[in-house]
Amino acid sequence: MKAAQISIIVLILTGCAAAMAQQAAPYPPLTRPLVIKRVPGAPIYYTLGAPGIPEKSNEGNTSNAGFVVTPEGVVVFDALGTPSLGWNLLEAVRKVTTAPVRYNVVSHYHADHIYGLQAFKDHTSSIVIAQERATEYREDEETSDERANQRLDQRRQALAPWVDENTRVVPPDITFKTQATLNLGGKRFALLYAGPAHSASDSMMMVEPDGVLFAGDIVQNDRIPFMNAQDVDTANWLHSLAEVEKLDPKFIIPGHGVPSTRAKEAIAFTRDYINYVRAAMSQAVADWDDFDHAYANTDWSKYRDMPAFDPNNRGNAYRIFLELERSQFDSSKTLQ
Ligand SMILES: [Zn+2]
């Protein structure tokens, strides 16, 4: 065969490969591309979700995720809220490095952080790691932090076409209890259980020597957090925030809201909000006030104009009201 013929065949084959790569986007395309940012001075990247709740206008892109590149492979933290978003995150990894994705560490099993795992499961051999209570998400829907199937049905409506009948929950391959360490390509990844707080399985990932903390939903910045789930534990959440502060990260990437070099401020925002709602509701519980009355009489002006106030705040207050009522009942029981 002549050289010219060979090069034509090579050209055709390359063309086919390119076409296949184009077709390989196996999920409905996004109309708003993911924006990837880099932590200054570190091979660590993150995406920034929209401030509201998942809906068609933001295509479900409401949480933050990120990845750490090492010569031996990539560690991804969280996977965003649709398979399409997960696919775009994977494509972003591939633009930066040819190293394989080795691990997907998950902050907690809530839809806005995990539906993107499907893209990694289907197109890489990455290992999914989460805290052991993450398995409750599917195995024990009655007591889990949100009912997995019910949520999937809701998202198929709210996030069509990006969440569809092919969307599935990818369970963890490996779980840990309180702490785990990954060593990869000269970096140390400390996985730390920080729950139950926002959910049963809340975990964080500290990347050393960079001092970058992926905080999951334990820390949310300039946005009203979601707290209206059965296993939210704000007393323990406050305890976890104190622990996060001790880690003294140089850069913090919260589960929602703005990443920052001023970790203390982001931590303080979350703590102040929890304390504010707890203070308002504990007064109501102490006075045997009913919830509607207490909520209407609380001054919410400090938070009213923040993203996600309308969908989240009332439910948060109610959940905390119940938590405080329960703890009052528990303590009166131990007094008897
Ligand atoms: Zn979240």
Short mmCIF file of C-alpha atoms and ligand atoms in Angstrom, two decimals:
data_model
loop_
_atom_site.label_atom_id
_atom_site.label_comp_id
_atom_site.label_asym_id
_atom_site.label_seq_id
_atom_site.Cartn_x
_atom_site.Cartn_y
_atom_site.Cartn_z
CA MET A 1 0.00 0.00 0.00
CA LYS A 2 1.29 3.46 -0.90
CA ALA A 3 2.07 6.07 1.72
CA ALA A 4 -0.66 8.37 0.35
CA GLN A 5 -3.28 5.61 0.69
CA ILE A 6 -2.18 4.89 4.25
CA SER A 7 -2.40 8.52 5.21
CA ILE A 8 -5.89 8.74 3.68
CA ILE A 9 -6.95 5.71 5.73
CA VAL A 10 -5.39 7.27 8.83
CA LEU A 11 -7.26 10.49 8.07
CA ILE A 12 -10.54 8.63 7.68
CA LEU A 13 -9.95 6.73 10.91
CA THR A 14 -9.06 9.92 12.78
CA GLY A 15 -12.18 11.52 11.35
CA CYS A 16 -14.27 8.58 12.57
CA ALA A 17 -12.70 8.77 16.03
CA ALA A 18 -13.46 12.48 16.20
CA ALA A 19 -17.04 11.87 15.10
CA MET A 20 -17.40 9.12 17.70
CA ALA A 21 -16.01 11.39 20.39
CA GLN A 22 -18.62 13.97 19.38
CA GLN A 23 -21.38 11.41 19.49
CA ALA A 24 -20.04 10.08 22.75
CA ALA A 25 -21.90 12.77 24.71
CA PRO A 26 -24.45 10.24 25.91
CA TYR A 27 -26.62 12.63 27.87
CA PRO A 28 -28.78 15.58 26.85
CA PRO A 29 -26.49 18.54 26.15
CA LEU A 30 -26.33 21.56 28.42
CA THR A 31 -27.10 24.93 26.94
CA ARG A 32 -24.97 26.68 29.54
CA PRO A 33 -21.47 25.23 29.59
CA LEU A 34 -19.83 24.47 32.92
CA VAL A 35 -17.38 27.15 33.99
CA ILE A 36 -14.24 25.68 35.53
CA LYS A 37 -12.08 27.74 37.85
CA ARG A 38 -8.71 26.99 39.35
CA VAL A 39 -7.61 27.40 42.95
CA PRO A 40 -4.71 29.89 42.77
CA GLY A 41 -1.36 28.10 42.83
CA ALA A 42 -2.74 24.55 43.06
CA PRO A 43 -3.74 21.87 40.52
CA ILE A 44 -7.22 21.97 41.97
CA TYR A 45 -10.28 23.00 39.96
CA TYR A 46 -13.90 23.68 40.81
CA THR A 47 -17.22 24.63 39.31
CA LEU A 48 -19.65 27.07 40.81
CA GLY A 49 -23.35 26.24 40.92
CA ALA A 50 -26.16 28.77 40.52
CA PRO A 51 -27.48 30.11 43.82
CA GLY A 52 -31.10 28.89 43.64
CA ILE A 53 -32.72 25.46 43.84
CA PRO A 54 -32.50 22.96 40.93
CA GLU A 55 -34.89 23.97 38.15
CA LYS A 56 -34.99 24.15 34.35
CA SER A 57 -33.60 27.68 34.18
CA ASN A 58 -30.32 26.61 35.84
CA GLU A 59 -30.38 23.10 34.29
CA GLY A 60 -29.85 21.60 37.74
CA ASN A 61 -26.47 23.21 38.15
CA THR A 62 -26.79 24.47 41.72
CA SER A 63 -23.99 22.78 43.64
CA ASN A 64 -20.23 23.08 43.54
CA ALA A 65 -17.91 20.22 42.57
CA GLY A 66 -14.22 20.00 41.86
CA PHE A 67 -11.21 17.86 41.07
CA VAL A 68 -7.59 17.51 42.06
CA VAL A 69 -5.02 16.57 39.43
CA THR A 70 -1.96 14.51 40.33
CA PRO A 71 0.51 12.72 38.03
CA GLU A 72 -0.98 9.40 39.14
CA GLY A 73 -4.60 10.26 38.63
CA VAL A 74 -7.47 12.55 39.45
CA VAL A 75 -9.67 12.73 42.53
CA VAL A 76 -13.09 14.25 41.88
CA PHE A 77 -15.17 15.66 44.72
CA ASP A 78 -18.94 15.52 44.12
CA ALA A 79 -20.47 15.09 40.70
CA LEU A 80 -23.22 17.72 40.28
CA GLY A 81 -26.95 17.27 39.84
CA THR A 82 -27.50 15.59 36.45
CA PRO A 83 -25.65 13.01 34.32
CA SER A 84 -25.15 15.77 31.73
CA LEU A 85 -23.42 17.96 34.31
CA GLY A 86 -21.30 14.99 35.42
CA TRP A 87 -20.32 14.37 31.81
CA ASN A 88 -19.30 18.00 31.38
CA LEU A 89 -17.25 17.78 34.58
CA LEU A 90 -15.51 14.68 33.21
CA GLU A 91 -14.83 16.50 29.94
CA ALA A 92 -13.33 19.36 31.94
CA VAL A 93 -10.99 16.88 33.67
CA ARG A 94 -9.96 15.51 30.28
CA LYS A 95 -9.15 18.97 29.00
CA VAL A 96 -6.70 19.49 31.86
CA THR A 97 -5.02 16.08 32.06
CA THR A 98 -4.73 12.68 30.43
CA ALA A 99 -4.37 11.06 33.87
CA PRO A 100 -7.29 8.75 34.71
CA VAL A 101 -10.01 9.61 37.19
CA ARG A 102 -9.22 7.32 40.11
CA TYR A 103 -11.76 8.30 42.75
CA ASN A 104 -15.07 10.10 43.06
CA VAL A 105 -15.43 11.24 46.66
CA VAL A 106 -19.00 12.20 47.52
CA SER A 107 -19.86 14.81 50.16
CA HIS A 108 -23.28 13.29 50.85
CA TYR A 109 -26.10 11.54 49.05
CA HIS A 110 -28.42 14.30 47.92
CA ALA A 111 -29.62 14.54 44.32
CA ASP A 112 -27.90 17.85 43.55
CA HIS A 113 -24.47 16.29 44.24
CA ILE A 114 -24.76 12.72 42.99
CA TYR A 115 -26.74 12.33 39.76
CA GLY A 116 -23.57 13.23 37.82
CA LEU A 117 -21.84 10.09 39.21
CA GLN A 118 -23.54 8.14 36.44
CA ALA A 119 -21.27 9.75 33.81
CA PHE A 120 -18.15 8.72 35.75
CA LYS A 121 -19.47 5.21 36.40
CA ASP A 122 -20.32 4.69 32.73
CA HIS A 123 -17.19 6.22 31.19
CA THR A 124 -14.30 5.73 33.64
CA SER A 125 -13.18 3.08 36.11
CA SER A 126 -13.25 5.51 38.99
CA ILE A 127 -14.10 4.22 42.47
CA VAL A 128 -16.95 6.00 44.26
CA ILE A 129 -16.25 6.66 47.95
CA ALA A 130 -18.72 7.97 50.53
CA GLN A 131 -19.37 7.78 54.24
CA GLU A 132 -21.17 4.57 55.20
CA ARG A 133 -24.51 6.19 55.97
CA ALA A 134 -24.73 7.20 52.30
CA THR A 135 -26.03 3.68 51.65
CA GLU A 136 -29.20 4.55 53.60
CA TYR A 137 -30.14 6.77 50.67
CA ARG A 138 -31.38 3.78 48.71
CA GLU A 139 -31.49 0.94 51.18
CA ASP A 140 -33.69 2.62 53.71
CA GLU A 141 -35.87 5.13 51.98
CA GLU A 142 -38.26 5.53 54.89
CA THR A 143 -35.59 6.83 57.22
CA SER A 144 -33.13 8.29 54.74
CA ASP A 145 -32.50 12.00 54.52
CA GLU A 146 -34.57 12.27 51.39
CA ARG A 147 -36.54 9.57 49.68
CA ALA A 148 -34.44 8.55 46.73
CA ASN A 149 -37.16 7.43 44.33
CA GLN A 150 -39.50 10.24 45.19
CA ARG A 151 -36.71 12.74 44.58
CA LEU A 152 -35.79 11.11 41.28
CA ASP A 153 -39.42 11.37 40.12
CA GLN A 154 -39.50 15.01 41.13
CA ARG A 155 -36.26 15.77 39.28
CA ARG A 156 -37.44 13.96 36.14
CA GLN A 157 -40.20 16.56 36.04
CA ALA A 158 -38.25 19.57 37.26
CA LEU A 159 -35.07 18.90 35.28
CA ALA A 160 -36.31 17.33 32.03
CA PRO A 161 -34.59 16.53 29.72
CA TRP A 162 -31.39 16.40 31.80
CA VAL A 163 -32.85 13.99 34.31
CA ASP A 164 -34.81 11.29 32.50
CA GLU A 165 -35.87 7.64 32.73
CA ASN A 166 -32.22 6.57 32.26
CA THR A 167 -30.99 8.57 35.23
CA ARG A 168 -30.05 6.38 38.16
CA VAL A 169 -28.51 6.67 41.60
CA VAL A 170 -24.97 5.27 41.62
CA PRO A 171 -24.19 3.80 45.05
CA PRO A 172 -20.74 4.09 46.66
CA ASP A 173 -18.21 1.34 45.86
CA ILE A 174 -16.35 1.90 49.12
CA THR A 175 -17.54 3.47 52.36
CA PHE A 176 -15.73 4.72 55.44
CA LYS A 177 -16.91 5.38 58.97
CA THR A 178 -15.19 8.38 60.52
CA GLN A 179 -12.01 8.99 58.57
CA ALA A 180 -10.08 7.71 55.55
CA THR A 181 -6.91 8.77 53.81
CA LEU A 182 -5.98 8.49 50.16
CA ASN A 183 -2.40 9.01 49.07
CA LEU A 184 -2.05 9.68 45.38
CA GLY A 185 0.59 11.36 43.26
CA GLY A 186 2.28 13.17 46.14
CA LYS A 187 -0.95 14.45 47.67
CA ARG A 188 -2.78 13.40 50.77
CA PHE A 189 -6.57 13.41 50.77
CA ALA A 190 -8.12 13.27 54.23
CA LEU A 191 -11.78 12.23 54.10
CA LEU A 192 -13.56 13.30 57.25
CA TYR A 193 -17.05 12.41 58.45
CA ALA A 194 -18.78 15.56 59.67
CA GLY A 195 -22.33 14.32 60.09
CA PRO A 196 -25.04 13.88 60.81
CA ALA A 197 -25.53 17.58 60.22
CA HIS A 198 -27.00 18.66 56.88
CA SER A 199 -27.53 14.96 56.10
CA ALA A 200 -26.65 11.57 57.56
CA SER A 201 -23.50 11.13 55.48
CA ASP A 202 -21.87 14.60 55.38
CA SER A 203 -18.19 14.35 54.56
CA MET A 204 -15.37 16.71 53.72
CA MET A 205 -12.08 16.30 51.89
CA MET A 206 -8.93 18.12 52.95
CA VAL A 207 -6.22 18.19 50.29
CA GLU A 208 -2.64 18.47 51.53
CA PRO A 209 -0.11 19.99 51.18
CA ASP A 210 -2.34 22.57 49.47
CA GLY A 211 -4.60 23.19 52.47
CA VAL A 212 -7.70 23.16 50.27
CA LEU A 213 -10.92 21.95 51.88
CA PHE A 214 -13.89 20.62 49.95
CA ALA A 215 -16.46 21.16 52.69
CA GLY A 216 -19.65 19.74 51.15
CA ASP A 217 -22.88 21.16 52.51
CA ILE A 218 -21.50 21.58 56.03
CA VAL A 219 -20.39 25.00 54.79
CA GLN A 220 -22.57 27.12 52.53
CA ASN A 221 -21.65 30.66 51.68
CA ASP A 222 -23.99 33.59 51.01
CA ARG A 223 -26.95 31.35 50.36
CA ILE A 224 -29.70 29.97 52.58
CA PRO A 225 -28.81 26.31 53.19
CA PHE A 226 -31.32 23.48 52.82
CA MET A 227 -32.08 21.99 56.23
CA ASN A 228 -35.53 20.55 55.83
CA ALA A 229 -34.80 16.84 56.01
CA GLN A 230 -35.53 14.25 58.64
CA ASP A 231 -31.94 13.63 59.68
CA VAL A 232 -30.78 17.23 59.87
CA ASP A 233 -29.05 17.73 63.20
CA THR A 234 -28.20 21.39 63.72
CA ALA A 235 -26.68 20.84 67.17
CA ASN A 236 -24.12 18.48 65.66
CA TRP A 237 -23.79 20.74 62.62
CA LEU A 238 -22.55 23.54 64.89
CA HIS A 239 -20.09 21.10 66.44
CA SER A 240 -18.82 20.13 62.96
CA LEU A 241 -18.35 23.77 61.99
CA ALA A 242 -16.10 24.24 65.02
CA GLU A 243 -14.06 21.26 63.82
CA VAL A 244 -13.83 22.70 60.28
CA GLU A 245 -12.54 25.94 61.71
CA LYS A 246 -9.75 24.07 63.52
CA LEU A 247 -8.58 22.63 60.18
CA ASP A 248 -7.81 26.23 59.22
CA PRO A 249 -7.98 25.70 55.43
CA LYS A 250 -6.21 28.12 53.13
CA PHE A 251 -9.00 27.80 50.59
CA ILE A 252 -12.50 26.47 51.12
CA ILE A 253 -14.88 25.16 48.48
CA PRO A 254 -18.35 24.95 50.02
CA GLY A 255 -21.08 22.66 48.71
CA HIS A 256 -23.02 25.72 47.64
CA GLY A 257 -22.05 29.35 47.37
CA VAL A 258 -18.81 31.13 46.82
CA PRO A 259 -15.40 29.44 47.30
CA SER A 260 -13.05 31.60 49.27
CA THR A 261 -9.61 32.13 50.74
CA ARG A 262 -11.44 33.49 53.77
CA ALA A 263 -12.64 30.18 55.15
CA LYS A 264 -13.47 31.67 58.53
CA GLU A 265 -16.04 34.00 56.97
CA ALA A 266 -17.75 31.21 55.05
CA ILE A 267 -17.87 29.07 58.20
CA ALA A 268 -19.21 32.03 60.19
CA PHE A 269 -21.97 32.64 57.64
CA THR A 270 -23.31 29.09 58.04
CA ARG A 271 -22.91 29.14 61.83
CA ASP A 272 -24.61 32.52 62.22
CA TYR A 273 -27.57 31.42 60.15
CA ILE A 274 -28.04 28.19 62.13
CA ASN A 275 -27.68 30.07 65.41
CA TYR A 276 -30.15 32.72 64.32
CA VAL A 277 -32.86 30.22 63.39
CA ARG A 278 -32.18 28.16 66.51
CA ALA A 279 -32.43 31.20 68.76
CA ALA A 280 -35.74 32.29 67.19
CA MET A 281 -37.25 28.83 67.38
CA SER A 282 -35.94 27.93 70.84
CA GLN A 283 -37.72 30.97 72.24
CA ALA A 284 -40.92 29.75 70.60
CA VAL A 285 -40.44 26.22 71.94
CA ALA A 286 -39.74 27.54 75.45
CA ASP A 287 -42.90 29.70 75.28
CA TRP A 288 -45.03 26.81 73.93
CA ASP A 289 -45.69 29.06 70.96
CA ASP A 290 -46.98 27.42 67.79
CA PHE A 291 -44.72 27.32 64.78
CA ASP A 292 -46.74 29.51 62.37
CA HIS A 293 -46.98 32.27 64.93
CA ALA A 294 -43.31 32.05 65.84
CA TYR A 295 -42.26 32.10 62.20
CA ALA A 296 -44.44 35.10 61.37
CA ASN A 297 -43.04 36.98 64.36
CA THR A 298 -39.38 36.40 63.56
CA ASP A 299 -37.46 39.21 61.87
CA TRP A 300 -35.99 37.58 58.74
CA SER A 301 -34.76 40.82 57.15
CA LYS A 302 -31.11 39.81 57.52
CA TYR A 303 -31.63 36.79 55.25
CA ARG A 304 -34.75 37.58 53.20
CA ASP A 305 -32.90 38.82 50.11
CA MET A 306 -30.42 35.95 49.96
CA PRO A 307 -30.52 33.24 47.30
CA ALA A 308 -32.73 30.26 48.18
CA PHE A 309 -34.52 32.10 51.03
CA ASP A 310 -38.01 31.51 49.62
CA PRO A 311 -37.70 27.79 48.90
CA ASN A 312 -35.63 26.92 51.99
CA ASN A 313 -36.11 29.22 54.96
CA ARG A 314 -39.55 28.29 56.25
CA GLY A 315 -38.84 24.56 56.00
CA ASN A 316 -35.52 25.06 57.78
CA ALA A 317 -37.19 26.94 60.62
CA TYR A 318 -39.84 24.24 60.95
CA ARG A 319 -37.24 21.47 61.00
CA ILE A 320 -35.27 23.27 63.70
CA PHE A 321 -38.48 23.91 65.65
CA LEU A 322 -39.12 20.14 65.65
CA GLU A 323 -35.50 19.35 66.55
CA LEU A 324 -35.64 21.71 69.53
CA GLU A 325 -39.01 20.38 70.65
CA ARG A 326 -37.61 16.87 70.51
CA SER A 327 -34.49 17.80 72.45
CA GLN A 328 -36.62 19.47 75.13
CA PHE A 329 -38.68 16.29 75.40
CA ASP A 330 -35.50 14.19 75.60
CA SER A 331 -33.95 16.31 78.35
CA SER A 332 -37.17 16.38 80.39
CA LYS A 333 -37.23 12.60 80.10
CA THR A 334 -33.74 12.29 81.56
CA LEU A 335 -34.73 14.57 84.46
CA GLN A 336 -37.45 12.14 85.59
ZN ZN B 1 -26.55 20.36 48.37
#
